[in-house]
């Protein structure tokens, strides 16, 4: 007899998925934040170098978290990747905005978008690219449909 998951079992899977999504989203924000704090001296003395380093750090953190996250995804990789990228980007923006718009930093919204906000578009770009690549690889190997 085939076991069909109960509503509670499905909700448990969804809760685990949401906790994993939110947890990795927090890490995607935290890793670049810690690096930025550590490089605050570089930010003051060599701003172009700092501005070159930070998108790389964001990209590496998204790739690392995605590599850990995606093995748990069994189908619809592109759809999951788009959802994941948007959620992770929103998490970064929601955590960042109060920190950046209020003292001691006190950026304006426009300054924030120019300085930090646009960089966060890397997040869905990376997750969608990975999701499409995984879907393509799985279709080629016959392991499922993207």
Tab-separated table of C-alpha atoms in Angstrom:
chain	number	residue	atom	x	y	z
A	1	UNK	CA	0.000	0.000	0.000
A	2	UNK	CA	1.277	3.473	-0.932
A	3	UNK	CA	1.679	5.904	1.947
A	4	UNK	CA	0.027	9.236	1.271
A	5	UNK	CA	1.316	12.052	3.477
A	6	UNK	CA	-1.215	13.519	5.866
A	7	UNK	CA	-1.909	17.247	6.004
A	8	UNK	CA	0.251	17.483	9.134
A	9	UNK	CA	3.127	15.666	7.426
A	10	UNK	CA	2.881	17.991	4.417
A	11	UNK	CA	2.755	21.032	6.714
A	12	UNK	CA	5.818	19.701	8.528
A	13	UNK	CA	7.681	19.457	5.211
A	14	UNK	CA	6.573	22.974	4.312
A	15	UNK	CA	7.662	24.278	7.724
A	16	UNK	CA	11.066	22.628	7.338
A	17	UNK	CA	11.354	24.126	3.853
A	18	UNK	CA	10.424	27.590	5.123
A	19	UNK	CA	12.829	27.367	8.064
A	20	UNK	CA	15.606	26.265	5.717
A	21	UNK	CA	14.743	29.077	3.282
A	22	UNK	CA	14.719	31.724	6.023
A	23	UNK	CA	17.845	30.369	7.715
A	24	UNK	CA	19.890	30.368	4.528
A	25	UNK	CA	18.443	33.777	3.641
A	26	UNK	CA	19.762	35.119	6.934
A	27	UNK	CA	23.200	33.634	6.174
A	28	UNK	CA	23.160	35.219	2.711
A	29	UNK	CA	22.795	38.586	4.487
A	30	UNK	CA	25.036	37.837	7.500
A	31	UNK	CA	28.161	36.684	5.657
A	32	UNK	CA	28.540	39.886	3.587
A	33	UNK	CA	27.612	41.999	6.618
A	34	UNK	CA	30.366	40.440	8.739
A	35	UNK	CA	32.874	40.853	5.900
A	36	UNK	CA	31.801	44.497	5.391
A	37	UNK	CA	32.253	45.243	9.097
A	38	UNK	CA	35.653	43.561	9.004
A	39	UNK	CA	36.635	45.635	5.981
A	40	UNK	CA	35.310	48.953	7.292
A	41	UNK	CA	38.855	50.348	7.282
A	42	UNK	CA	39.221	49.410	3.618
A	43	UNK	CA	35.869	51.066	2.938
A	44	UNK	CA	37.248	54.319	4.333
A	45	UNK	CA	40.738	54.181	2.778
A	46	UNK	CA	40.114	52.417	-0.551
A	47	UNK	CA	36.434	52.643	-1.456
A	48	UNK	CA	36.808	51.227	-5.009
A	49	UNK	CA	38.480	48.089	-3.643
A	50	UNK	CA	35.727	47.670	-1.041
A	51	UNK	CA	33.047	48.134	-3.713
A	52	UNK	CA	34.758	45.460	-5.836
A	53	UNK	CA	35.060	42.974	-2.974
A	54	UNK	CA	31.490	43.129	-1.674
A	55	UNK	CA	29.636	41.869	-4.787
A	56	UNK	CA	32.072	38.943	-4.888
A	57	UNK	CA	31.312	38.174	-1.229
A	58	UNK	CA	27.548	38.363	-1.883
A	59	UNK	CA	27.923	36.049	-4.890
A	60	UNK	CA	30.036	33.510	-2.993
A	61	UNK	CA	27.595	33.454	-0.054
A	62	UNK	CA	24.612	32.917	-2.392
A	63	UNK	CA	26.420	30.170	-4.315
A	64	UNK	CA	27.490	28.415	-1.093
A	65	UNK	CA	24.007	28.563	0.450
A	66	UNK	CA	22.407	27.472	-2.833
A	67	UNK	CA	24.727	24.475	-3.117
A	68	UNK	CA	23.610	23.345	0.330
A	69	UNK	CA	19.930	24.191	-0.286
A	70	UNK	CA	19.306	22.727	-3.750
A	71	UNK	CA	20.013	19.029	-3.084
A	72	UNK	CA	16.763	19.050	-1.054
A	73	UNK	CA	14.767	20.256	-4.082
A	74	UNK	CA	13.328	17.370	-6.102
A	75	UNK	CA	11.549	19.141	-8.981
A	76	UNK	CA	10.583	22.531	-10.407
A	77	UNK	CA	14.121	23.801	-9.854
A	78	UNK	CA	13.686	27.042	-11.819
A	79	UNK	CA	10.476	27.922	-9.976
A	80	UNK	CA	12.047	27.129	-6.597
A	81	UNK	CA	15.181	29.068	-7.561
A	82	UNK	CA	13.180	32.179	-8.476
A	83	UNK	CA	11.163	31.963	-5.245
A	84	UNK	CA	14.310	31.402	-3.231
A	85	UNK	CA	16.221	34.280	-4.823
A	86	UNK	CA	13.415	36.762	-4.291
A	87	UNK	CA	12.914	35.680	-0.669
A	88	UNK	CA	16.639	35.840	0.091
A	89	UNK	CA	16.870	39.280	-1.525
A	90	UNK	CA	13.884	40.540	0.480
A	91	UNK	CA	15.421	39.175	3.702
A	92	UNK	CA	18.647	41.081	2.993
A	93	UNK	CA	16.763	44.287	2.226
A	94	UNK	CA	14.484	44.019	5.269
A	95	UNK	CA	17.419	43.466	7.629
A	96	UNK	CA	19.613	46.076	5.935
A	97	UNK	CA	17.208	48.979	5.560
A	98	UNK	CA	16.731	49.789	9.277
A	99	UNK	CA	20.491	49.497	9.829
A	100	UNK	CA	21.421	51.734	6.912
A	101	UNK	CA	18.665	54.358	6.992
A	102	UNK	CA	18.953	55.103	10.720
A	103	UNK	CA	21.839	56.480	12.797
A	104	UNK	CA	24.747	56.032	12.885
A	105	UNK	CA	24.827	55.379	9.108
A	106	UNK	CA	21.760	57.473	8.131
A	107	UNK	CA	21.783	56.898	4.361
A	108	UNK	CA	18.923	58.193	2.264
A	109	UNK	CA	16.901	55.603	0.329
A	110	UNK	CA	18.552	56.694	-2.925
A	111	UNK	CA	22.035	56.430	-1.391
A	112	UNK	CA	21.173	52.966	-0.088
A	113	UNK	CA	19.923	51.775	-3.477
A	114	UNK	CA	23.032	53.125	-5.230
A	115	UNK	CA	25.489	51.859	-2.614
A	116	UNK	CA	24.019	48.525	-1.502
A	117	UNK	CA	20.540	47.747	-2.796
A	118	UNK	CA	21.372	47.087	-6.429
A	119	UNK	CA	24.070	44.611	-5.378
A	120	UNK	CA	21.334	42.422	-3.897
A	121	UNK	CA	20.012	41.750	-7.416
A	122	UNK	CA	22.913	39.296	-7.572
A	123	UNK	CA	20.940	37.011	-5.232
A	124	UNK	CA	18.055	36.036	-7.555
A	125	UNK	CA	20.388	36.132	-10.567
A	126	UNK	CA	22.564	33.430	-8.991
A	127	UNK	CA	19.714	31.262	-7.670
A	128	UNK	CA	17.786	31.372	-10.955
A	129	UNK	CA	20.939	30.535	-12.911
A	130	UNK	CA	21.621	27.580	-10.630
A	131	UNK	CA	18.007	26.407	-10.788
A	132	UNK	CA	17.997	26.513	-14.582
A	133	UNK	CA	21.317	24.657	-14.741
A	134	UNK	CA	20.103	21.959	-12.337
A	135	UNK	CA	16.857	21.572	-14.287
A	136	UNK	CA	18.735	21.296	-17.575
A	137	UNK	CA	21.151	18.722	-16.129
A	138	UNK	CA	18.307	16.651	-14.692
A	139	UNK	CA	16.365	16.723	-17.970
A	140	UNK	CA	19.491	15.641	-19.851
A	141	UNK	CA	20.052	12.739	-17.465
A	142	UNK	CA	16.355	11.812	-17.392
A	143	UNK	CA	16.035	12.379	-13.622
A	144	UNK	CA	12.997	14.650	-13.730
A	145	UNK	CA	11.292	17.665	-15.187
A	146	UNK	CA	12.236	21.224	-14.405
